[in-house]
Amino acid sequence: MEGAAAVIAASKTRFHRCRHEFF
């Protein structure tokens, strides 16, 4: 699940508020 890794990296930057949308 490489997509999950991308989401984690993004959530650490500025997408922490949109993190729940990816999951």
XYZ file of C-alpha atoms in Angstrom:
23
model
C 0.000 0.000 0.000
C 2.275 2.746 -1.266
C -0.656 5.160 -1.269
C -0.794 4.986 2.525
C 2.824 6.122 2.764
C 2.051 9.112 0.564
C -0.908 10.015 2.761
C 1.230 9.826 5.884
C 3.849 12.114 4.357
C 1.157 14.524 3.224
C -0.556 14.500 6.609
C 2.729 15.558 8.189
C 2.888 18.635 5.977
C -0.442 20.402 5.621
C -2.995 17.737 4.744
C -3.510 16.693 8.344
C -7.033 18.068 8.082
C -7.769 16.076 4.933
C -6.121 12.937 6.261
C -9.461 11.370 7.200
C -10.638 11.794 3.598
C -7.812 9.596 2.301
C -8.526 6.899 4.840
